[in-house]
PDB file of C-alpha atoms in Angstrom:
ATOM      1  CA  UNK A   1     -30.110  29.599  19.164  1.00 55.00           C
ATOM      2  CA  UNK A   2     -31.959  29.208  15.542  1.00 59.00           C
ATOM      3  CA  UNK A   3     -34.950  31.789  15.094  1.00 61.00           C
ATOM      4  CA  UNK A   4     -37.407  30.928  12.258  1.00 62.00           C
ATOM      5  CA  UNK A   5     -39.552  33.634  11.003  1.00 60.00           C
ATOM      6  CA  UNK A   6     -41.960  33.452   8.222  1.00 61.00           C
ATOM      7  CA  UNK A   7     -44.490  35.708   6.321  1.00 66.00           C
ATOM      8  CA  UNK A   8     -47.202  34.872   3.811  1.00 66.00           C
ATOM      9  CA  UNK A   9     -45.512  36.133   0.264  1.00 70.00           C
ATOM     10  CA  UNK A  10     -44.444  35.343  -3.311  1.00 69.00           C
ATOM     11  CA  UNK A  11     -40.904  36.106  -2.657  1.00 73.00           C
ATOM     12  CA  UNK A  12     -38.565  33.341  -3.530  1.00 82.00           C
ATOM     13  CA  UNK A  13     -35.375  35.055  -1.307  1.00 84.00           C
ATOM     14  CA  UNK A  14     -34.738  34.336   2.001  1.00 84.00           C
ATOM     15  CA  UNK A  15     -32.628  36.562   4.906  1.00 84.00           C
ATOM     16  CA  UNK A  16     -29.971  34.912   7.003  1.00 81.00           C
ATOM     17  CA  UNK A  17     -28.790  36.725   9.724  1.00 79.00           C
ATOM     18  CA  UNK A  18     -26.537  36.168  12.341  1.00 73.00           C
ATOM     19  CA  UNK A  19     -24.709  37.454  15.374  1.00 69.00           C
ATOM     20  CA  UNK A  20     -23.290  36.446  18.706  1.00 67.00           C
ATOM     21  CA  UNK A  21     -25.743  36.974  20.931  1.00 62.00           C
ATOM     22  CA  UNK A  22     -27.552  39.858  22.661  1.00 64.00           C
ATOM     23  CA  UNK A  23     -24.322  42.205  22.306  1.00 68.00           C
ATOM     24  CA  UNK A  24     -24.415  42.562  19.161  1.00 62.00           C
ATOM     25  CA  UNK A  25     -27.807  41.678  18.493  1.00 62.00           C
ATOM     26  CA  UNK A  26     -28.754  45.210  16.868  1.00 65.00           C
ATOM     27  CA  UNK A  27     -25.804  44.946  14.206  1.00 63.00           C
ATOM     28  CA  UNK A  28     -26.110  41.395  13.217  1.00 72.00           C
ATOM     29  CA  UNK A  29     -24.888  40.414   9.814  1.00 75.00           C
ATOM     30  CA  UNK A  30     -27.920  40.273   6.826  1.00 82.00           C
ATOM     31  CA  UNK A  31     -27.422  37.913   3.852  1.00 83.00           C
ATOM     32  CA  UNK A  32     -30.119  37.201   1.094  1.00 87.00           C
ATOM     33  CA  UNK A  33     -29.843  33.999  -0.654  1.00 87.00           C
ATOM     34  CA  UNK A  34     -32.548  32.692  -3.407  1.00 84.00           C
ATOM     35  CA  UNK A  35     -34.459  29.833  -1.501  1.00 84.00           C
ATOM     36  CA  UNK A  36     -33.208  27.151  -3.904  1.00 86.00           C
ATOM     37  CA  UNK A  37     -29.533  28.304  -2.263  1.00 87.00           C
ATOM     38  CA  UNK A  38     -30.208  26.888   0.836  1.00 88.00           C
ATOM     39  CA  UNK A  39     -32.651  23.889   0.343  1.00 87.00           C
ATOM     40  CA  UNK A  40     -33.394  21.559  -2.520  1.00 84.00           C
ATOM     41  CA  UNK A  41     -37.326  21.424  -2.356  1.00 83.00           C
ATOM     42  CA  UNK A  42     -37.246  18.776  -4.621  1.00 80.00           C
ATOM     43  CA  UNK A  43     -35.603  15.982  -2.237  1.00 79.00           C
ATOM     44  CA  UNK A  44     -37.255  13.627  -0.049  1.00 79.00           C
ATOM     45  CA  UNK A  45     -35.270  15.074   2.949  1.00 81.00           C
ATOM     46  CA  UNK A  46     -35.696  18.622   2.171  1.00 85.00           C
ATOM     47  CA  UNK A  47     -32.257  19.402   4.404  1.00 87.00           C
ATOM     48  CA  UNK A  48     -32.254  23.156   5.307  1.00 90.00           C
ATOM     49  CA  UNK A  49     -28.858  24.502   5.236  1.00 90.00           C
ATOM     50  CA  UNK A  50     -27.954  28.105   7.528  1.00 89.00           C
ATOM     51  CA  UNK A  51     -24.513  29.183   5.968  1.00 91.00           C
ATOM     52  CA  UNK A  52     -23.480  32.183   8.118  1.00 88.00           C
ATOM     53  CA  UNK A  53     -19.852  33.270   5.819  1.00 90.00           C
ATOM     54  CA  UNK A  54     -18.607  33.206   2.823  1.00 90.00           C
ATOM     55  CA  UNK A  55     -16.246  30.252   4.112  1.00 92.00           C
ATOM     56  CA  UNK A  56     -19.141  27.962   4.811  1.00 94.00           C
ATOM     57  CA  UNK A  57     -20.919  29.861   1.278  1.00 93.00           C
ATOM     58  CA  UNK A  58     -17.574  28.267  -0.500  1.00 93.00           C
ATOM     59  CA  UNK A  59     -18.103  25.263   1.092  1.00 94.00           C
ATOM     60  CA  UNK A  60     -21.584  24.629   0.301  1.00 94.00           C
ATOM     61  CA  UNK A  61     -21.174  25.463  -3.383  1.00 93.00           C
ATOM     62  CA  UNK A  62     -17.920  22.432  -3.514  1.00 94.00           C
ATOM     63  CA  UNK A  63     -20.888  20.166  -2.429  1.00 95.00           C
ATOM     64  CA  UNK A  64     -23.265  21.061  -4.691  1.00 93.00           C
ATOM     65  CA  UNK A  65     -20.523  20.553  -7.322  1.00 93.00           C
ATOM     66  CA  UNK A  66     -20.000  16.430  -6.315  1.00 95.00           C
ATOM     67  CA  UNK A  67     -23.059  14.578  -7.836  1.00 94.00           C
ATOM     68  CA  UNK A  68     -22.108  11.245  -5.477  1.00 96.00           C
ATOM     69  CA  UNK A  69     -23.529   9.459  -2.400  1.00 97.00           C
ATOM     70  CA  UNK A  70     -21.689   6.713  -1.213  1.00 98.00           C
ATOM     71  CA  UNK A  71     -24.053   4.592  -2.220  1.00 98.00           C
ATOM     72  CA  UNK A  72     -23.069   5.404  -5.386  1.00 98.00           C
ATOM     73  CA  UNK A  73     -19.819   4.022  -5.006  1.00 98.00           C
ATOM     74  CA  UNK A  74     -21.553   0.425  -3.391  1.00 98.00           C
ATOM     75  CA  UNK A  75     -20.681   1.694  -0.087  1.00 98.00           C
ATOM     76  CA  UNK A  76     -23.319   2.030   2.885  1.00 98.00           C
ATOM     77  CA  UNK A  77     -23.301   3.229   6.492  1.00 98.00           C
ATOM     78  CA  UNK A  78     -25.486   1.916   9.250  1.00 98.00           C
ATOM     79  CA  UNK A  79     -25.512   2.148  13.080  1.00 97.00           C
ATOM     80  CA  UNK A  80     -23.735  -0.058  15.551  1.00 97.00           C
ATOM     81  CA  UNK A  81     -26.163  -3.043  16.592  1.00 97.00           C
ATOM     82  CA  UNK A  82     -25.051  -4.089  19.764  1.00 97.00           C
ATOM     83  CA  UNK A  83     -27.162  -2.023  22.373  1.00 96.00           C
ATOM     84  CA  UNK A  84     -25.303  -2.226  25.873  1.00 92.00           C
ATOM     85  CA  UNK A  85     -28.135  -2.326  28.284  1.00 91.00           C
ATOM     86  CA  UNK A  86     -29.977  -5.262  26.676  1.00 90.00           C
ATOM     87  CA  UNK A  87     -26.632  -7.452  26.166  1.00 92.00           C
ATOM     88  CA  UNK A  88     -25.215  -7.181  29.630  1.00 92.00           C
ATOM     89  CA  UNK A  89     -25.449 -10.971  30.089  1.00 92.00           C
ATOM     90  CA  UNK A  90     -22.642 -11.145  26.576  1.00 93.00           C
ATOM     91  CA  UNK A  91     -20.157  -8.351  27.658  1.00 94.00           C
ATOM     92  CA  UNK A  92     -17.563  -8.416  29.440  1.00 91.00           C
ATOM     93  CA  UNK A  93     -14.606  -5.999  30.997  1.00 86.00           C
ATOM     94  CA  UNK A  94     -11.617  -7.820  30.810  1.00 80.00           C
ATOM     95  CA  UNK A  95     -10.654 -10.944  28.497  1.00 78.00           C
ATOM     96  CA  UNK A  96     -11.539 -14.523  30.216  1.00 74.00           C
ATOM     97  CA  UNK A  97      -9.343 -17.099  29.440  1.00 70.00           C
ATOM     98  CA  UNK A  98     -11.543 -19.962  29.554  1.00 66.00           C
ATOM     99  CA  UNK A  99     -13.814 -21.710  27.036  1.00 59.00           C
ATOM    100  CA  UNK A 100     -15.250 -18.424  26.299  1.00 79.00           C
ATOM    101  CA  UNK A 101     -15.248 -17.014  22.910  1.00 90.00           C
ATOM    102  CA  UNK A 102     -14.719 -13.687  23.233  1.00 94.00           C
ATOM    103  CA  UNK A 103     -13.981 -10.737  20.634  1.00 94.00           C
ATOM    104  CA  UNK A 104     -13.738  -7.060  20.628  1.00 96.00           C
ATOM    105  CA  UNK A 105     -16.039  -5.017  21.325  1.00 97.00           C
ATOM    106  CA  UNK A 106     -16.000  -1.149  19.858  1.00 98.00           C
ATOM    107  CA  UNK A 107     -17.569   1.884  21.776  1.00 97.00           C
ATOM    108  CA  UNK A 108     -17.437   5.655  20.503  1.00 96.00           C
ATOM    109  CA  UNK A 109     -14.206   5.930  23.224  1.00 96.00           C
ATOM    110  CA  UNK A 110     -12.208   3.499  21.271  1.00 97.00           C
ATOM    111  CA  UNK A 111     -12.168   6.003  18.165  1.00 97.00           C
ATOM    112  CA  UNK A 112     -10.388   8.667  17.907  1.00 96.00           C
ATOM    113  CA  UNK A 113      -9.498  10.880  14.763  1.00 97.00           C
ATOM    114  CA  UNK A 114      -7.786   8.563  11.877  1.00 98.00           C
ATOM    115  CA  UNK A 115      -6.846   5.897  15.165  1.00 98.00           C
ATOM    116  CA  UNK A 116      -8.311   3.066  16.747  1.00 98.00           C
ATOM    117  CA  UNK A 117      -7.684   2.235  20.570  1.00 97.00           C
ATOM    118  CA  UNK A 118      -8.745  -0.809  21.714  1.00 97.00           C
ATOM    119  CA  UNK A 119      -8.729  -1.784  24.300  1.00 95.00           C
ATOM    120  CA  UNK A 120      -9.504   1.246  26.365  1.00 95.00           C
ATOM    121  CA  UNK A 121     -10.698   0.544  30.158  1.00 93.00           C
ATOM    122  CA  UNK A 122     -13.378   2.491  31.224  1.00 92.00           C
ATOM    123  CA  UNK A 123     -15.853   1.463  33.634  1.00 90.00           C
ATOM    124  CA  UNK A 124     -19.368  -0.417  32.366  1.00 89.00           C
ATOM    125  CA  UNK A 125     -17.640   0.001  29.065  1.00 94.00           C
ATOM    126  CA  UNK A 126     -16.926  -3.321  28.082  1.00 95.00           C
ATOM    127  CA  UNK A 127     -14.626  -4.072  26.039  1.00 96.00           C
ATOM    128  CA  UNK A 128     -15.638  -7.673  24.743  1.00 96.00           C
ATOM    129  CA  UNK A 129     -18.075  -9.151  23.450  1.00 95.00           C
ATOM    130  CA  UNK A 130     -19.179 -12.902  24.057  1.00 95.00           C
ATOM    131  CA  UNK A 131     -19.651 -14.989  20.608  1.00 93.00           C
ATOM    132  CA  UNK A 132     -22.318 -17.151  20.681  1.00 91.00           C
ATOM    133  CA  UNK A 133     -25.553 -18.246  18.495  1.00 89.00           C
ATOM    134  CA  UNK A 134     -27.498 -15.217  20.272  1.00 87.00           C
ATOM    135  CA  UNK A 135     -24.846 -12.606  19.807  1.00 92.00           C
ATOM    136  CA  UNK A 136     -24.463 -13.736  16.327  1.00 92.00           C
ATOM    137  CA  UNK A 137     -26.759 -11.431  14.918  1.00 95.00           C
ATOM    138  CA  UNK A 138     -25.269  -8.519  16.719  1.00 97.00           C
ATOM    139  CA  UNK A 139     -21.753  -9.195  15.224  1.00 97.00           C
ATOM    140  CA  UNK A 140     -20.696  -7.991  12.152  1.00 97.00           C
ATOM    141  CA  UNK A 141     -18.210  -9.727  10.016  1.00 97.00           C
ATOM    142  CA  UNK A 142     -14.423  -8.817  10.490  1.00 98.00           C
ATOM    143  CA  UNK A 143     -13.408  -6.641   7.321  1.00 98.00           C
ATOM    144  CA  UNK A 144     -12.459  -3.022   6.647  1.00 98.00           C
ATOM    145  CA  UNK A 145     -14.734  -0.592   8.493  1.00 98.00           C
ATOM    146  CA  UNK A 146     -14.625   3.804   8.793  1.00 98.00           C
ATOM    147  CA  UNK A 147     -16.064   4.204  12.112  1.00 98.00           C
ATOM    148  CA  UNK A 148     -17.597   7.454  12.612  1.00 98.00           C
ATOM    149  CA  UNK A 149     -19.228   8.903  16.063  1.00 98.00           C
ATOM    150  CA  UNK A 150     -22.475   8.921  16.207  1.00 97.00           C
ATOM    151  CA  UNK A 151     -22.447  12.195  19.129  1.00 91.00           C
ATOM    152  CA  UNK A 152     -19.940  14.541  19.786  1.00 82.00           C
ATOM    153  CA  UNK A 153     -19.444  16.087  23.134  1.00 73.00           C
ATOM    154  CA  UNK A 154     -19.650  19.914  23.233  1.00 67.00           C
ATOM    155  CA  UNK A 155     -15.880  20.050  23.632  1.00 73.00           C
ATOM    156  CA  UNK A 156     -14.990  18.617  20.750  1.00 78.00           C
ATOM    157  CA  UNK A 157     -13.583  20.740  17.985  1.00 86.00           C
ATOM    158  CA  UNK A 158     -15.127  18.837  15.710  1.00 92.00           C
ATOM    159  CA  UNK A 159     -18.736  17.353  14.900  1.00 93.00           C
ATOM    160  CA  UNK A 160     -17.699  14.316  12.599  1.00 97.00           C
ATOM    161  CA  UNK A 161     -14.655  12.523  14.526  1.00 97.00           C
ATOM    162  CA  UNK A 162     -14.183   9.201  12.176  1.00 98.00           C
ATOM    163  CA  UNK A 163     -11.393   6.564  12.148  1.00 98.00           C
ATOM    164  CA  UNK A 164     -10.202   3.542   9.656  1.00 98.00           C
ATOM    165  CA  UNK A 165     -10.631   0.174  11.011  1.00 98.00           C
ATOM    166  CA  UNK A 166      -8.833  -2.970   9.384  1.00 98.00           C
ATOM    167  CA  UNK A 167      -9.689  -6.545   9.612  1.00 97.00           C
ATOM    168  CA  UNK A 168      -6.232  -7.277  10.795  1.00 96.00           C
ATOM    169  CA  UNK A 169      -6.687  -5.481  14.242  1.00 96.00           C
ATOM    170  CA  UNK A 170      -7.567  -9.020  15.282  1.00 92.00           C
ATOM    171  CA  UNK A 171      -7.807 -12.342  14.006  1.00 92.00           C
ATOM    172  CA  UNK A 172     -11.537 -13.072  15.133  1.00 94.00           C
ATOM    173  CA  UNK A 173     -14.158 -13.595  12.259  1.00 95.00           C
ATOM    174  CA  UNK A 174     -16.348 -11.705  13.926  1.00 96.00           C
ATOM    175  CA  UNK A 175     -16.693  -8.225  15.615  1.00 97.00           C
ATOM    176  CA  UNK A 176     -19.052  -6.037  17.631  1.00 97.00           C
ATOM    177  CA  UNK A 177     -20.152  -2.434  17.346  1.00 98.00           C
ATOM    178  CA  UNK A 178     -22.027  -0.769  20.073  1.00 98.00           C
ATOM    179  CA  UNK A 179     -24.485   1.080  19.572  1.00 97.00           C
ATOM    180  CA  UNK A 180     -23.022   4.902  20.250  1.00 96.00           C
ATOM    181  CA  UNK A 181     -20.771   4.230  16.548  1.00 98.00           C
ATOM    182  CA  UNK A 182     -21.866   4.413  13.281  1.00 98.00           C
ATOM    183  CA  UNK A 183     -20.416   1.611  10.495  1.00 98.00           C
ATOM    184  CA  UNK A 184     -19.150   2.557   7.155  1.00 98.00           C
ATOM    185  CA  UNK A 185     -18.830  -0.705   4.418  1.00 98.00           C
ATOM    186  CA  UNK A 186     -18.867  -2.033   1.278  1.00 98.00           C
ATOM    187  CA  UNK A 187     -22.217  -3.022   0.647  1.00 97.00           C
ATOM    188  CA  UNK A 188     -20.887  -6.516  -1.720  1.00 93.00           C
ATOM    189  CA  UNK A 189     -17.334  -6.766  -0.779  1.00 93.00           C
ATOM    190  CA  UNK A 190     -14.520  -4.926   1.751  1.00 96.00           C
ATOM    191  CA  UNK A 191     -13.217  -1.526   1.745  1.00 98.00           C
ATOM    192  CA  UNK A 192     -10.182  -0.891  -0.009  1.00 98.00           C
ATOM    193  CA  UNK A 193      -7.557  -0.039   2.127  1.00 98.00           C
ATOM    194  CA  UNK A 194      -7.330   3.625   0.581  1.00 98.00           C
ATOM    195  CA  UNK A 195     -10.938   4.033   0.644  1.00 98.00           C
ATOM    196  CA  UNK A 196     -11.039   3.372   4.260  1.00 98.00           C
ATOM    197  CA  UNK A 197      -8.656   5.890   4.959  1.00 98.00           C
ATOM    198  CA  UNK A 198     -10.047   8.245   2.309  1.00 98.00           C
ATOM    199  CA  UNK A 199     -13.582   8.617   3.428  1.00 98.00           C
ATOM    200  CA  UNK A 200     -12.197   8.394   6.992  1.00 98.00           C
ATOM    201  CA  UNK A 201      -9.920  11.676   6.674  1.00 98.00           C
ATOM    202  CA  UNK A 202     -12.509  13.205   4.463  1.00 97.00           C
ATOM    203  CA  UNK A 203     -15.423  12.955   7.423  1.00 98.00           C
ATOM    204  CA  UNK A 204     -12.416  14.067   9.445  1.00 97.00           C
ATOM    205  CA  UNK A 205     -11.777  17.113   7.376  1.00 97.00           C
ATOM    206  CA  UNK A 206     -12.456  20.963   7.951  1.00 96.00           C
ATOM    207  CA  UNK A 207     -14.130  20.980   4.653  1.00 96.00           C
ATOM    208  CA  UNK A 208     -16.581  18.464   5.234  1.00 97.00           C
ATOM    209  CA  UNK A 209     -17.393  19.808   9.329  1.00 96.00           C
ATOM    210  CA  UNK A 210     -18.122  23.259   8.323  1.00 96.00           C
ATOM    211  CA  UNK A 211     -20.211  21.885   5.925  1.00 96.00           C
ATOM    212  CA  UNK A 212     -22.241  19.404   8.502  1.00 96.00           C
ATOM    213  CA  UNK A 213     -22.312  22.303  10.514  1.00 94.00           C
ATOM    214  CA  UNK A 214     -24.206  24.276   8.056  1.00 94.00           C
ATOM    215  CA  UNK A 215     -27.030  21.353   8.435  1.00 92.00           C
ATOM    216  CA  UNK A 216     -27.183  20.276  11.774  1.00 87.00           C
ATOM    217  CA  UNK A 217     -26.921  22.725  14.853  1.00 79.00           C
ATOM    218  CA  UNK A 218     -26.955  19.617  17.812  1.00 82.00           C
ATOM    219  CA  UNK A 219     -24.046  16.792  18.691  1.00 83.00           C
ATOM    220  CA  UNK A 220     -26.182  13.934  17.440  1.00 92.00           C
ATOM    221  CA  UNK A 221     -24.540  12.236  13.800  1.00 94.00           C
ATOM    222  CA  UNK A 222     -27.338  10.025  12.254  1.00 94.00           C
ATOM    223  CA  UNK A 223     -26.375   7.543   9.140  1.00 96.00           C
ATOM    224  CA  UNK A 224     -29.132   8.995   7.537  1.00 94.00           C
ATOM    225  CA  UNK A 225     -27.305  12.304   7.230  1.00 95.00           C
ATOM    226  CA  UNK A 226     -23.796  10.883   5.839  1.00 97.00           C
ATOM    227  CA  UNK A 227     -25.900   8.605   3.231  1.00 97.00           C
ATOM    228  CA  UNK A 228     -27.273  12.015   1.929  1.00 95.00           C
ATOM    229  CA  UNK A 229     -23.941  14.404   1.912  1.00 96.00           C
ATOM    230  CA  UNK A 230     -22.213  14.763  -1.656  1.00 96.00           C
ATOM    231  CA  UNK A 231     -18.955  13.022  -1.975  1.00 97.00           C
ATOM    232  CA  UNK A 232     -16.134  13.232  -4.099  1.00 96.00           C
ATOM    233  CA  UNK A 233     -15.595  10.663  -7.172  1.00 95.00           C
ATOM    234  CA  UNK A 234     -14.400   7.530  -5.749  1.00 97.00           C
ATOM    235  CA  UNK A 235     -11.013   7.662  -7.757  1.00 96.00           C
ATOM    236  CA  UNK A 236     -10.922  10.783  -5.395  1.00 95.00           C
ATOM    237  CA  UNK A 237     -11.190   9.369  -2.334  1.00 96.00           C
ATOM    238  CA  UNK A 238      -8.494   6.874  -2.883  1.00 97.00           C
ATOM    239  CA  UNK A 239      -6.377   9.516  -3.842  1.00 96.00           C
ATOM    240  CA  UNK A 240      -6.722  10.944  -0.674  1.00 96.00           C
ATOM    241  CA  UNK A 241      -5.900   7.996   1.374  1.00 97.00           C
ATOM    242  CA  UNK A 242      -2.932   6.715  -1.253  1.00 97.00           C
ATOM    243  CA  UNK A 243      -1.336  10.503   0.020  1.00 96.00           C
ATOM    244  CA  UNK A 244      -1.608   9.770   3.247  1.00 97.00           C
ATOM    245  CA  UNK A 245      -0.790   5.809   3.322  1.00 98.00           C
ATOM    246  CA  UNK A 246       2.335   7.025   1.175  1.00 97.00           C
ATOM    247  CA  UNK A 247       3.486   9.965   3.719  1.00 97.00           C
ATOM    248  CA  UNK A 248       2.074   8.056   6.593  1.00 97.00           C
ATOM    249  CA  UNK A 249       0.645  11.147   8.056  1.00 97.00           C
ATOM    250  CA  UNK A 250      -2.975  11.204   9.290  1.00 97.00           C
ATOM    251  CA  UNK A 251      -2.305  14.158  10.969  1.00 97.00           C
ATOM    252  CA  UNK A 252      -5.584  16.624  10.877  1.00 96.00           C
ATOM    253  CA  UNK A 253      -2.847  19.577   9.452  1.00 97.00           C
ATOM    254  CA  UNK A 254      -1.776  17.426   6.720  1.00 97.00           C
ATOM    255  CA  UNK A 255      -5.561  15.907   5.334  1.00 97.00           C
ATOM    256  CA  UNK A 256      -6.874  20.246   5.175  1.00 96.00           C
ATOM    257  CA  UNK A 257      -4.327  20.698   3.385  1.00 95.00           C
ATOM    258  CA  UNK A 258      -5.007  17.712   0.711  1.00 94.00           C
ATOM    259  CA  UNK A 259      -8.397  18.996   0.859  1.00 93.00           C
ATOM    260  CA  UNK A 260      -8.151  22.701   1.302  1.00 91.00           C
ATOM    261  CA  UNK A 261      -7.196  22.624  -2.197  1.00 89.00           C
ATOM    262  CA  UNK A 262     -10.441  21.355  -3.318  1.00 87.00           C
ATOM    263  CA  UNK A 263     -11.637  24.554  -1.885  1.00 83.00           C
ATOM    264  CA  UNK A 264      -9.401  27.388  -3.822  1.00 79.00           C
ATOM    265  CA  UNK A 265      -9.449  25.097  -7.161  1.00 83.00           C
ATOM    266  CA  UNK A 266     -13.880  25.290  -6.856  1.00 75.00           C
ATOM    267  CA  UNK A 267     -13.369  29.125  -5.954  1.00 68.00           C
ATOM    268  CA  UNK A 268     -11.508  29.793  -9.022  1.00 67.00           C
ATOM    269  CA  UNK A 269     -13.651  27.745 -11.216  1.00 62.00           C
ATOM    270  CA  UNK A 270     -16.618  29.945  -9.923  1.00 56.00           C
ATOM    271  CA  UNK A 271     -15.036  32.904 -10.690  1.00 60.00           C
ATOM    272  CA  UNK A 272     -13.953  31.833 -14.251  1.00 52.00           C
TER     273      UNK A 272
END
């Protein structure tokens, strides 16, 4: 639960405090942080961020220390056009051998962290999608994709659950996203093979959930918030994903500790 409070003042500080709920409600934890700390008035989205330790404190000040959007680096992400309930008449279950062109179709269920399954049968799911001249503008082109969740359930560990998709998964031009995923591309070109799995194990990270967290308290992952979180220079990202191409590891203990780093080298800088 978020509790706003407000008073009429000149004071430029704000209080943060925080506990676990009613039992310790009387000893919750006080932090004052200068208003420009936790909010950049001077944006357009004016994003209020709640940091609640010094982890997420840490976090937040790596952030502020990348200057990038992806857009920065040509890349854009966008939401899934195909909406089930107003395609039924294009999807379908099961692959039909007949004259009917048919190509994949991805739900949030087919990604997984850093993997891809497809298909994966679950009922009114559908796993294909019909290609045809009124499905055409619901398909997107077959190239290298990050697919990222656009909600979370409130088991999952994690907010931002994002996987690398490559244009040889299937030999079809053409490819559908529902509507439940979010689409990460290059806005001229393709994805680089590296940068796919870059951004993909970034948005995967510790690093970069803590700091989502810090931003948004529900299960709900718009585009609009990835477009506005800082990223790492591009030569950074493809780093990343050369390291883990190379070891052929996606494992979530391998990428924190590729980017855990990040973390101790910006804490020492501070303190320098």
């Amino acid at each position: 639960m978020l509790i706003l409070k407000g008073n009429k003042n000149n004071s430029e500080n704000v209080t943060i405090s925080t506990s676990e709920g009613l039992k310790d409600l009387q000893e919750s934890k006080l932090k004052e942080y200068h208003i420009s700390e936790i909010i950049d008035l001077k944006s357009k989205a004016k994003i209020l961020h709640l940091p609640t330790t010094n982890y997420e404190e840490n976090v937040m000040q790596l952030f502020k220390s990348w200057k990038n959007n992806l857009i920065d680096f040509n890349i854009q992400i966008s939401t899934g056009r195909v909406v089930s309930f107003r395609s039924r008449d294009l999807l379908f279950e099961t692959y039909q051998n007949t004259t009917i062109f048919l190509t994949p179709l991805y739900w949030l269920h087919n990604v997984t962290k850093m993997s891809i399954n497809w298909p994966n049968f679950i009922p009114k799911k559908s796993q294909y999608i019909n290609m045809t001249e009124k499905s055409e503008k619901l398909l997107l082109p077959n190239k290298n994709f990050v697919f990222l969740r656009r909600f979370s359930s409130k088991d999952d560990k994690s907010r931002l659950i994002a996987a690398p998709y490559f244009s040889h998964y299937n030999k079809n031009k053409l490819i559908g996203v529902e509507n439940k995923l979010n689409y990460i591309y290059n806005l001229e070109g393709e994805l680089q093979e590296n940068e796919a799995v870059g951004i993909a194990a970034l948005l995967n990270s510790n690093i970069f959930d803590t700091y989502f967290r810090t931003f948004n308290g529900n299960v709900n992952v718009s585009a609009t918030e990835i477009r506005l979180m800082p990223f790492p220079p591009i030569e950074t990202i493809r780093e990343v994903g050369n390291q883990l191409i190379e070891k052929n590891d996606y494992s979530e203990k391998t990428i924190n500790e590729i980017t855990s780093q990040w973390l101790i080298e910006n804490i020492e800088l501070i303190n320098d």
